[in-house]
Coordinates of C-alpha atoms in Angstrom, one line a residue:
M1 CA 16.2 -29.0 -4.3
E2 CA 16.8 -29.6 -0.6
Q3 CA 13.8 -29.9 1.6
L4 CA 12.8 -26.5 3.0
I5 CA 10.3 -25.7 5.8
N6 CA 8.4 -22.5 5.6
R7 CA 7.1 -20.7 8.7
I8 CA 4.2 -18.4 7.9
G9 CA 2.6 -15.8 10.2
R10 CA -1.2 -15.5 10.3
V11 CA -3.8 -13.7 12.3
V12 CA -6.0 -16.3 14.1
E13 CA -8.3 -14.0 16.0
P14 CA -8.4 -10.2 16.7
G15 CA -5.1 -9.1 18.2
K16 CA -3.4 -12.5 18.1
V17 CA -1.0 -14.1 15.6
D18 CA 0.6 -17.5 15.4
F19 CA 2.8 -19.4 12.9
I20 CA 2.1 -22.4 10.8
T21 CA 4.7 -24.5 9.1
R22 CA 4.6 -26.4 5.8
S23 CA 7.1 -28.0 3.4
V24 CA 8.3 -25.9 0.5
E25 CA 7.6 -27.5 -2.9
E26 CA 9.9 -27.2 -5.8
P27 CA 8.5 -24.6 -8.3
K28 CA 6.9 -26.0 -11.5
G29 CA 5.9 -24.3 -14.7
D30 CA 6.0 -20.5 -14.4
K31 CA 6.4 -20.5 -10.6
V32 CA 9.3 -18.8 -8.8
L33 CA 10.5 -19.6 -5.3
I34 CA 11.7 -16.7 -3.3
K35 CA 13.6 -16.6 0.0
I36 CA 12.1 -13.6 1.7
V37 CA 14.6 -11.1 3.2
S38 CA 12.4 -8.1 4.1
S39 CA 8.6 -7.8 4.7
A40 CA 6.7 -4.7 5.6
I41 CA 3.5 -4.2 7.6
C42 CA 0.7 -2.7 5.5
G43 CA -2.3 -0.8 6.8
S44 CA -4.5 -3.6 5.5
D45 CA -2.5 -6.0 7.8
L46 CA -3.5 -3.8 10.7
H47 CA -7.2 -3.9 9.8
I48 CA -6.8 -7.7 9.6
F49 CA -5.0 -7.8 13.0
K50 CA -7.9 -5.9 14.5
G51 CA -10.3 -8.3 12.9
K52 CA -12.0 -5.4 11.1
H53 CA -11.0 -5.8 7.5
P54 CA -14.3 -5.7 5.6
T55 CA -13.4 -8.5 3.1
V56 CA -10.9 -10.7 4.9
P57 CA -12.2 -13.2 7.4
L58 CA -10.0 -14.8 10.0
P59 CA -7.8 -16.9 10.3
V60 CA -5.7 -15.7 7.4
T61 CA -2.0 -15.4 6.6
I62 CA -0.7 -11.9 6.3
G63 CA 2.0 -9.9 4.5
H64 CA 2.2 -8.8 0.9
E65 CA 4.9 -6.1 0.8
F66 CA 8.3 -7.9 0.5
S67 CA 11.6 -8.5 -1.3
G68 CA 14.0 -11.3 -1.4
D69 CA 16.2 -13.6 -3.5
V70 CA 15.1 -16.1 -6.1
I71 CA 16.3 -19.6 -5.1
A72 CA 14.6 -21.8 -7.6
V73 CA 12.5 -21.5 -10.8
G74 CA 10.1 -23.6 -12.8
E75 CA 10.9 -25.0 -16.2
D76 CA 8.8 -22.4 -18.0
V77 CA 10.4 -19.3 -16.3
E78 CA 12.3 -17.3 -18.9
N79 CA 13.2 -13.8 -17.5
I80 CA 13.9 -14.5 -13.9
K81 CA 16.9 -16.5 -12.7
V82 CA 18.3 -18.0 -9.5
G83 CA 20.1 -15.2 -7.5
D84 CA 17.9 -12.3 -8.7
K85 CA 17.0 -9.8 -6.1
V86 CA 13.3 -9.2 -6.5
T87 CA 10.0 -7.9 -5.3
V88 CA 6.5 -9.2 -6.2
E89 CA 3.2 -7.8 -7.3
P90 CA 1.1 -9.9 -4.9
V91 CA -2.1 -10.2 -7.0
V92 CA -3.9 -13.4 -8.1
V93 CA -5.9 -13.0 -11.3
C94 CA -7.8 -15.5 -13.4
G95 CA -6.5 -14.5 -16.8
K96 CA -9.8 -15.5 -18.4
C97 CA -12.4 -12.7 -17.7
A98 CA -12.9 -9.8 -20.0
A99 CA -10.8 -7.5 -17.9
C100 CA -7.8 -9.9 -17.9
R101 CA -8.1 -10.6 -21.6
T102 CA -7.9 -6.9 -22.4
G103 CA -4.9 -6.3 -20.1
N104 CA -6.9 -4.6 -17.3
Y105 CA -6.1 -7.3 -14.8
G106 CA -6.7 -4.9 -11.9
Y107 CA -10.4 -5.2 -12.6
C108 CA -10.3 -9.0 -12.7
E109 CA -13.6 -10.5 -11.8
N110 CA -11.8 -13.0 -9.6
L111 CA -9.1 -10.7 -8.2
S112 CA -7.4 -11.8 -5.0
F113 CA -4.0 -11.4 -3.3
T114 CA -1.4 -14.0 -2.4
Y115 CA -1.9 -13.7 1.4
R116 CA -5.6 -14.4 1.1
M117 CA -4.7 -17.6 -0.7
G118 CA -2.4 -18.8 2.1
D119 CA 0.9 -17.5 0.8
G120 CA 1.6 -14.6 3.2
A121 CA 4.9 -12.7 3.1
M122 CA 5.4 -12.8 6.9
A123 CA 7.3 -15.9 6.2
N124 CA 10.6 -17.4 5.1
Y125 CA 9.7 -18.4 1.6
I126 CA 7.0 -17.7 -1.0
T127 CA 6.1 -19.1 -4.4
V128 CA 4.7 -16.8 -7.0
R129 CA 4.1 -16.7 -10.8
E130 CA 6.9 -15.2 -12.9
P131 CA 4.8 -12.4 -14.6
F132 CA 4.4 -10.7 -11.2
V133 CA 8.1 -10.9 -10.2
Y134 CA 10.2 -7.7 -10.7
K135 CA 13.9 -7.3 -10.4
L136 CA 15.0 -4.6 -8.0
P137 CA 17.4 -1.8 -9.0
P138 CA 20.9 -2.7 -7.9
N139 CA 21.2 0.3 -5.5
L140 CA 17.9 -0.4 -3.7
S141 CA 18.1 -2.3 -0.4
Y142 CA 15.9 -5.2 0.4
D143 CA 14.1 -3.1 3.0
E144 CA 13.4 -0.4 0.4
G145 CA 12.4 -3.1 -2.0
A146 CA 9.7 -4.2 0.3
L147 CA 8.1 -0.8 -0.1
I148 CA 7.7 -1.0 -3.9
E149 CA 4.3 -2.6 -3.3
P150 CA 2.8 0.4 -1.3
L151 CA 4.6 2.8 -3.7
S152 CA 2.7 1.1 -6.5
V153 CA -0.6 1.7 -4.6
A154 CA 0.3 5.4 -4.4
V155 CA 1.4 5.4 -8.1
H156 CA -2.0 3.9 -9.1
A157 CA -3.9 6.5 -7.1
V158 CA -1.9 9.5 -8.4
R159 CA -2.2 8.2 -12.0
R160 CA -6.0 7.7 -11.6
A161 CA -6.3 11.3 -10.3
D162 CA -4.3 12.5 -13.3
I163 CA -2.4 15.2 -11.3
K164 CA -1.4 18.1 -13.6
L165 CA 1.1 20.9 -13.4
G166 CA 0.0 23.7 -11.1
E167 CA -2.8 21.8 -9.3
K168 CA -3.4 22.1 -5.6
V169 CA -3.8 18.8 -3.8
L170 CA -4.9 17.7 -0.3
V171 CA -3.8 14.4 1.1
I172 CA -5.7 13.3 4.2
G173 CA -3.7 10.8 6.2
A174 CA 0.1 10.7 6.5
G175 CA 0.6 7.0 6.7
A176 CA 3.1 5.5 4.3
I177 CA 0.6 5.5 1.4
G178 CA -0.5 9.1 2.0
L179 CA 3.1 10.3 2.3
M180 CA 4.0 8.5 -1.0
V181 CA 1.0 10.0 -2.7
A182 CA 2.1 13.5 -1.5
A183 CA 5.6 13.0 -2.8
L184 CA 4.4 11.7 -6.2
C185 CA 2.0 14.6 -6.6
R186 CA 4.9 17.0 -6.2
K187 CA 6.9 15.0 -8.7
N188 CA 4.0 15.1 -11.1
G189 CA 3.9 18.9 -10.9
A190 CA 1.3 19.9 -8.3
T191 CA 2.5 23.2 -6.9
G192 CA 0.5 23.0 -3.7
V193 CA 0.5 19.7 -1.7
T194 CA -1.1 19.9 1.7
V195 CA -1.1 16.9 4.0
A196 CA -3.4 16.6 7.0
D197 CA -2.8 14.2 9.9
L198 CA -2.9 14.0 13.7
S199 CA 0.8 13.0 14.1
K200 CA 3.4 15.8 14.3
S201 CA 6.2 13.4 13.3
R202 CA 4.4 12.2 10.2
L203 CA 3.6 15.8 9.2
E204 CA 7.3 16.6 9.6
M205 CA 8.1 13.6 7.3
A206 CA 5.5 14.9 4.8
L207 CA 7.4 18.2 4.5
K208 CA 10.7 16.4 4.0
L209 CA 9.1 14.4 1.1
G210 CA 7.9 17.5 -0.7
A211 CA 4.6 18.6 0.9
T212 CA 4.2 22.4 0.8
N213 CA 1.8 22.7 3.7
V214 CA 0.7 20.5 6.6
I215 CA -2.4 20.6 8.8
N216 CA -2.4 19.1 12.3
S217 CA -6.0 17.9 12.2
G218 CA -6.0 17.4 16.0
R219 CA -5.4 21.1 16.5
E220 CA -6.8 22.8 13.3
D221 CA -10.1 22.5 11.4
V222 CA -9.0 20.9 8.1
L223 CA -11.7 22.6 6.0
E224 CA -11.0 26.1 7.5
A225 CA -7.3 25.6 6.9
V226 CA -8.0 24.6 3.2
K227 CA -10.1 27.7 2.8
D228 CA -7.3 29.8 4.0
L229 CA -4.8 28.1 1.7
T230 CA -7.0 28.5 -1.4
S231 CA -8.6 31.9 -0.7
G232 CA -11.9 30.1 -0.1
I233 CA -12.1 28.4 -3.5
G234 CA -11.2 24.9 -2.5
I235 CA -8.7 22.3 -3.5
D236 CA -8.4 20.8 -7.0
K237 CA -8.0 17.2 -6.0
A238 CA -8.1 15.4 -2.7
F239 CA -6.9 11.9 -1.6
E240 CA -8.6 10.2 1.3
C241 CA -6.0 7.8 2.8
V242 CA -7.5 7.0 6.2
G243 CA -10.8 5.2 5.8
L244 CA -13.2 7.1 8.2
E245 CA -16.5 8.9 7.6
T246 CA -14.9 12.1 9.0
T247 CA -12.0 12.1 6.6
F248 CA -14.1 11.0 3.6
N249 CA -16.3 14.0 4.2
Q250 CA -13.3 16.3 4.6
A251 CA -12.1 15.2 1.2
L252 CA -15.5 15.9 -0.4
M253 CA -16.0 19.3 1.3
S254 CA -12.5 20.5 0.6
L255 CA -13.0 20.3 -3.2
R256 CA -13.5 23.3 -5.4
K257 CA -16.3 23.1 -7.9
N258 CA -15.7 20.3 -10.4
G259 CA -13.0 18.9 -8.1
L260 CA -12.0 15.3 -7.7
A261 CA -11.6 13.1 -4.6
T262 CA -9.7 9.8 -4.8
V263 CA -10.5 7.4 -2.0
V264 CA -7.6 5.0 -1.1
G265 CA -8.3 4.2 2.6
I266 CA -9.9 1.0 3.8
F267 CA -13.1 1.5 5.6
E268 CA -13.6 -0.8 8.6
N269 CA -17.2 0.6 8.7
P270 CA -18.2 0.8 5.1
N271 CA -21.6 2.4 5.8
I272 CA -21.1 6.1 6.2
T273 CA -23.2 9.3 5.9
I274 CA -22.1 11.8 3.3
P275 CA -23.3 15.3 2.2
A276 CA -25.0 14.2 -1.0
S277 CA -26.1 17.7 -2.1
R278 CA -22.4 18.6 -2.5
F279 CA -22.3 16.4 -5.6
I280 CA -25.0 18.6 -7.2
T281 CA -24.0 22.1 -6.0
H282 CA -20.3 21.7 -6.8
E283 CA -20.4 19.0 -9.5
I284 CA -17.7 17.2 -7.7
K285 CA -16.4 13.7 -8.6
V286 CA -15.4 10.8 -6.3
Q287 CA -13.5 7.7 -7.4
G288 CA -11.9 4.8 -5.6
S289 CA -8.3 3.4 -6.0
Q290 CA -7.4 -0.1 -5.1
G291 CA -4.1 -1.9 -5.7
Y292 CA -2.3 -1.6 -9.0
C293 CA -2.4 -2.5 -12.7
W294 CA 0.8 -2.0 -14.7
D295 CA 2.0 0.3 -11.9
F296 CA 5.0 -1.7 -10.5
P297 CA 7.4 -0.7 -13.4
V298 CA 6.5 3.0 -12.7
A299 CA 7.0 2.5 -9.0
L300 CA 10.4 0.9 -9.6
E301 CA 11.4 4.0 -11.6
M302 CA 10.1 6.4 -9.0
S303 CA 11.9 4.5 -6.2
Q304 CA 15.0 6.3 -7.5
Q305 CA 13.5 9.7 -6.8
I306 CA 11.8 9.2 -3.4
D307 CA 13.6 8.6 -0.1
L308 CA 11.9 5.3 0.8
K309 CA 14.4 4.5 3.5
S310 CA 13.3 7.5 5.5
L311 CA 9.8 5.9 5.9
I312 CA 11.2 2.9 7.7
T313 CA 11.0 3.7 11.4
H314 CA 11.1 0.3 13.1
K315 CA 12.6 -3.1 12.4
F316 CA 11.8 -6.5 14.0
K317 CA 12.6 -10.2 13.5
L318 CA 9.9 -12.3 12.0
E319 CA 9.5 -14.1 15.2
D320 CA 8.4 -10.8 16.9
L321 CA 5.5 -10.3 14.5
Q322 CA 3.0 -9.9 17.4
Q323 CA 5.1 -7.1 18.9
A324 CA 5.6 -5.5 15.5
L325 CA 1.9 -5.3 14.8
E326 CA 1.2 -3.9 18.2
T327 CA 3.9 -1.3 17.7
A328 CA 2.3 -0.3 14.4
L329 CA -1.0 0.2 16.1
D330 CA 0.5 2.2 19.0
R331 CA 0.2 5.9 18.1
N332 CA 2.9 6.8 20.7
S333 CA 5.4 4.7 18.7
N334 CA 5.5 7.3 15.9
S335 CA 5.8 4.4 13.4
I336 CA 5.4 4.9 9.7
K337 CA 6.7 1.8 8.1
I338 CA 7.7 -1.3 10.0
V339 CA 9.9 -3.9 8.4
L340 CA 10.5 -7.5 9.5
N341 CA 13.4 -9.7 8.6
P342 CA 13.2 -13.5 8.8

């Protein structure tokens, strides 16, 4: 293999990125070398960029939503070949703990992600293990392929919530994950899917993707709007996709008795105050949802039914990573998903 040099973006301090370079090693064993074509900015990348991700200290490489072409494989690789157009489940698991041994690798005691181990996808190349490499459908573009990872996050959340036919759902936060959750809930049979957000453009996108109602939380009281929509009973299931005390409590208080809230957002401030008595008076349930576990195959199937391309609002060159991150944080940019191409 010819000598290749990788250029990898990282956050070195709050609000500042730089690039490091390193030689690309030939893949061995079950490793697969991928030339990245498209990478997308995730909400967690933004938390890192602000220096406020609760579990990721700086400096750290970033990027874990991506697609590209396989350019070399190790001697033990069996199902992936050079030339394959792929995306990657960017988890790092030990394979030895009880969770891994029973197939529940999403609960691995040593769970991590590729970017936290120095292999960020804001780069030219990345090396990963074959079991986490997935071939893309032929009709899916590289840019859309980079969104399979966030779609898998949404799939995981919706599957955990066990959305059923006829249920009424509230999704708080119309970022990419929230929009995908809303679309998947409709596909799963929810007859009422309400999306709440501050952004008019994002709410318009929610309606295009299948939401039945939207609430502009900058102009309306979310809980009053939910009461109106449900004749005062409350919502069956809520998804918190923001990561704030206010939205967490909105998710709790919007629920009908015996309702379920699924928390997906990352909390920069993990210590919040909640109305604890609600758990007793309404017997509500709250659960978290992080990442994925056997959700990528489902996401690949669902990518044929959801307009992922419509979520991509901005594109940048990899060298413009700083500007891309700043654009993603700028509310006036009306960005939903930003894709970078090396």
